[in-house]
Each structure stands twice: as structure tokens, then as C-alpha cells.
Amino acid sequence: PELIEKYGMPDHPSRLTGLPCVVDTNSRWRSSWPFVAPDGADISVPVSGPIEVNSPMATRAAVLSGLGFSLIPDFIVEEDLKTGRLVSLLDEYVPKRGGIFAVYPHRRYLPAKVRALVDHLANWFKEHGKREV
């Protein structure tokens, strides 16, 4: 919220260009964040900032420290959103497509514990995974 006080509430993804952003270098988007316009057109926004990190948890910590705006999965910041420590922006531009993938060896000899983990993750994300922030 301090960043919003300082820079204002971005009303369009393109407004993030030039604002301090925390870039997760492990993210598939890195410094070109994807959004979708209300008409369905893809928007790619180049971003940069004072810090680059290599995990969503480090991104969360940097954002909580006021270092910049960021793109973080909901499940990482769920409690922060509920308590108001963080606010979600540009929700109407967040892509609805996407996914998470479990990569494992051929199914023919798939160990039961791997199958159980994949099933657990699929159920968890159905219940908790909404969208990316």
C-alpha cells in the first residue's frame, strides 16, 4: 500500500512500465508481464525495478518491504491480501488461462507416492488456486 500512496493506483497494465517492479527471474515472464485487455487482446508490459529475485517467496518479501509492484501467484500472498498488507491490482487484466504442470516419468511404472502427490496438488489447486496477482 505504501507504493500506491507514492505512485498512485495503476489503472492500466502499461502504467507499470517505469514504476519500480520486483522481477522474479524464475518466472516464465521475467521482465515482460502478460495481461489481457477487456476485449481479449494480449498485452505485454515491459517492467524493471530495483531488485530481481529468484522465487515467489522472495518476491513476496520484497513487495512487503515496499520495493516494488509484482506479479505473484494468489496462493503465495493469500493471507497478505486478506489482512490488507497487500492489495491486488489490475484484476480485470489478469489472464484467466494458465496452469501448473507436474512433470514425472512415464506413467507405466509411476510410483503410488508420485500419483498421490499429483492427485493432492490437483485437488489443492482446484480448491485454492484462483489466478495470479
mmCIF file of C-alpha atoms in Angstrom:
data_model
loop_
_atom_site.group_PDB
_atom_site.id
_atom_site.type_symbol
_atom_site.label_atom_id
_atom_site.label_comp_id
_atom_site.label_asym_id
_atom_site.label_seq_id
_atom_site.Cartn_x
_atom_site.Cartn_y
_atom_site.Cartn_z
ATOM 1 C CA PRO A 1 0.000 0.000 0.000
ATOM 2 C CA GLU A 2 2.876 2.477 0.516
ATOM 3 C CA LEU A 3 3.763 2.153 -3.162
ATOM 4 C CA ILE A 4 0.219 3.099 -4.131
ATOM 5 C CA GLU A 5 0.416 6.146 -1.871
ATOM 6 C CA LYS A 6 3.683 7.158 -3.522
ATOM 7 C CA TYR A 7 2.946 6.322 -7.190
ATOM 8 C CA GLY A 8 -0.835 6.124 -7.347
ATOM 9 C CA MET A 9 -3.060 3.215 -8.365
ATOM 10 C CA PRO A 10 -2.112 1.937 -11.831
ATOM 11 C CA ASP A 11 -5.329 1.873 -13.880
ATOM 12 C CA HIS A 12 -3.843 0.048 -16.877
ATOM 13 C CA PRO A 13 -1.021 -2.517 -17.157
ATOM 14 C CA SER A 14 1.046 -0.146 -19.326
ATOM 15 C CA ARG A 15 1.331 2.160 -16.284
ATOM 16 C CA LEU A 16 3.638 -0.424 -14.656
ATOM 17 C CA THR A 17 6.372 0.477 -17.150
ATOM 18 C CA GLY A 18 8.536 2.997 -15.371
ATOM 19 C CA LEU A 19 7.283 2.066 -11.901
ATOM 20 C CA PRO A 20 9.503 0.058 -9.560
ATOM 21 C CA CYS A 21 8.716 -3.626 -10.046
ATOM 22 C CA VAL A 22 10.095 -6.738 -8.392
ATOM 23 C CA VAL A 23 11.022 -9.226 -11.108
ATOM 24 C CA ASP A 24 11.079 -12.954 -10.393
ATOM 25 C CA THR A 25 13.788 -14.312 -12.695
ATOM 26 C CA ASN A 26 12.387 -17.833 -12.357
ATOM 27 C CA SER A 27 9.026 -16.725 -13.713
ATOM 28 C CA ARG A 28 8.398 -17.618 -17.325
ATOM 29 C CA TRP A 29 7.581 -13.937 -17.992
ATOM 30 C CA ARG A 30 10.583 -12.383 -16.297
ATOM 31 C CA SER A 31 10.521 -8.688 -17.196
ATOM 32 C CA SER A 32 7.702 -8.731 -19.753
ATOM 33 C CA TRP A 33 4.463 -9.344 -17.882
ATOM 34 C CA PRO A 34 1.360 -10.700 -19.648
ATOM 35 C CA PHE A 35 -2.066 -9.154 -19.310
ATOM 36 C CA VAL A 36 -5.294 -9.395 -21.285
ATOM 37 C CA ALA A 37 -7.377 -6.385 -22.312
ATOM 38 C CA PRO A 38 -11.137 -6.476 -21.710
ATOM 39 C CA ASP A 39 -11.587 -7.133 -25.448
ATOM 40 C CA GLY A 40 -9.362 -10.225 -25.173
ATOM 41 C CA ALA A 41 -6.237 -8.723 -26.756
ATOM 42 C CA ASP A 42 -2.928 -9.768 -25.238
ATOM 43 C CA ILE A 43 -0.890 -7.032 -23.577
ATOM 44 C CA SER A 44 2.813 -7.486 -22.860
ATOM 45 C CA VAL A 45 4.244 -4.942 -20.440
ATOM 46 C CA PRO A 46 7.995 -4.417 -20.079
ATOM 47 C CA VAL A 47 8.887 -3.892 -16.416
ATOM 48 C CA SER A 48 12.031 -3.314 -14.406
ATOM 49 C CA GLY A 49 12.902 -2.322 -10.928
ATOM 50 C CA PRO A 50 15.337 -2.052 -8.119
ATOM 51 C CA ILE A 51 15.548 -5.788 -7.466
ATOM 52 C CA GLU A 52 15.365 -9.158 -9.185
ATOM 53 C CA VAL A 53 14.740 -12.289 -7.146
ATOM 54 C CA ASN A 54 14.515 -15.979 -7.954
ATOM 55 C CA SER A 55 11.456 -17.239 -6.096
ATOM 56 C CA PRO A 56 7.857 -16.233 -5.410
ATOM 57 C CA MET A 57 8.576 -16.166 -1.676
ATOM 58 C CA ALA A 58 11.462 -13.737 -2.193
ATOM 59 C CA THR A 59 9.168 -11.689 -4.456
ATOM 60 C CA ARG A 60 6.582 -11.576 -1.659
ATOM 61 C CA ALA A 61 9.202 -10.447 0.867
ATOM 62 C CA ALA A 62 10.458 -7.704 -1.461
ATOM 63 C CA VAL A 63 6.931 -6.450 -2.155
ATOM 64 C CA LEU A 64 6.082 -6.469 1.562
ATOM 65 C CA SER A 65 9.234 -4.401 2.095
ATOM 66 C CA GLY A 66 7.913 -1.807 -0.349
ATOM 67 C CA LEU A 67 10.487 -2.413 -3.082
ATOM 68 C CA GLY A 68 8.014 -2.557 -5.951
ATOM 69 C CA PHE A 69 4.915 -3.902 -7.641
ATOM 70 C CA SER A 70 4.947 -7.524 -8.724
ATOM 71 C CA LEU A 71 3.158 -10.440 -10.323
ATOM 72 C CA ILE A 72 2.735 -13.133 -7.638
ATOM 73 C CA PRO A 73 0.523 -16.229 -7.518
ATOM 74 C CA ASP A 74 -2.523 -15.785 -5.254
ATOM 75 C CA PHE A 75 -1.710 -18.744 -3.041
ATOM 76 C CA ILE A 76 1.629 -17.147 -2.083
ATOM 77 C CA VAL A 77 0.008 -13.905 -0.898
ATOM 78 C CA GLU A 78 -3.460 -15.105 0.125
ATOM 79 C CA GLU A 79 -3.076 -14.116 3.800
ATOM 80 C CA ASP A 80 -1.459 -10.787 2.875
ATOM 81 C CA LEU A 81 -4.440 -9.945 0.658
ATOM 82 C CA LYS A 82 -6.934 -10.944 3.369
ATOM 83 C CA THR A 83 -5.218 -8.809 6.017
ATOM 84 C CA GLY A 84 -4.640 -5.841 3.716
ATOM 85 C CA ARG A 85 -0.840 -5.974 3.880
ATOM 86 C CA LEU A 86 -1.008 -6.252 0.085
ATOM 87 C CA VAL A 87 -3.676 -5.266 -2.416
ATOM 88 C CA SER A 88 -4.470 -6.835 -5.760
ATOM 89 C CA LEU A 89 -4.300 -4.503 -8.753
ATOM 90 C CA LEU A 90 -5.447 -4.702 -12.359
ATOM 91 C CA ASP A 91 -7.654 -7.743 -11.688
ATOM 92 C CA GLU A 92 -9.660 -7.129 -14.856
ATOM 93 C CA TYR A 93 -6.448 -7.547 -16.886
ATOM 94 C CA VAL A 94 -5.186 -10.766 -15.280
ATOM 95 C CA PRO A 95 -5.115 -13.653 -17.787
ATOM 96 C CA LYS A 96 -7.593 -16.388 -16.929
ATOM 97 C CA ARG A 97 -5.651 -19.040 -18.783
ATOM 98 C CA GLY A 98 -2.538 -20.690 -17.494
ATOM 99 C CA GLY A 99 -1.764 -23.656 -15.418
ATOM 100 C CA ILE A 100 0.605 -25.588 -13.332
ATOM 101 C CA PHE A 101 2.245 -28.721 -14.589
ATOM 102 C CA ALA A 102 3.580 -31.782 -12.827
ATOM 103 C CA VAL A 103 6.389 -33.413 -14.782
ATOM 104 C CA TYR A 104 7.159 -37.010 -13.937
ATOM 105 C CA PRO A 105 8.484 -40.165 -15.633
ATOM 106 C CA HIS A 106 6.368 -42.360 -17.872
ATOM 107 C CA ARG A 107 3.057 -43.455 -16.286
ATOM 108 C CA ARG A 108 3.655 -47.133 -16.872
ATOM 109 C CA TYR A 109 5.705 -47.530 -13.699
ATOM 110 C CA LEU A 110 4.529 -44.447 -11.815
ATOM 111 C CA PRO A 111 5.106 -44.959 -8.073
ATOM 112 C CA ALA A 112 1.999 -44.666 -5.896
ATOM 113 C CA LYS A 113 3.559 -41.813 -3.895
ATOM 114 C CA VAL A 114 4.047 -39.754 -7.079
ATOM 115 C CA ARG A 115 0.439 -40.425 -8.139
ATOM 116 C CA ALA A 116 -0.746 -39.447 -4.635
ATOM 117 C CA LEU A 117 1.251 -36.191 -4.768
ATOM 118 C CA VAL A 118 -0.073 -35.271 -8.225
ATOM 119 C CA ASP A 119 -3.656 -36.010 -7.113
ATOM 120 C CA HIS A 120 -3.162 -33.964 -3.936
ATOM 121 C CA LEU A 121 -1.754 -30.988 -5.872
ATOM 122 C CA ALA A 122 -4.555 -31.160 -8.447
ATOM 123 C CA ASN A 123 -7.174 -31.104 -5.678
ATOM 124 C CA TRP A 124 -5.401 -28.364 -3.739
ATOM 125 C CA PHE A 125 -5.147 -26.080 -6.768
ATOM 126 C CA LYS A 126 -8.795 -26.709 -7.681
ATOM 127 C CA GLU A 127 -9.712 -25.542 -4.202
ATOM 128 C CA HIS A 128 -7.171 -22.732 -3.671
ATOM 129 C CA GLY A 129 -5.634 -21.693 -6.981
ATOM 130 C CA LYS A 130 -7.691 -18.854 -8.375
ATOM 131 C CA ARG A 131 -5.484 -16.639 -10.504
ATOM 132 C CA GLU A 132 -2.179 -14.801 -10.452
ATOM 133 C CA VAL A 133 -1.912 -11.382 -8.885
#
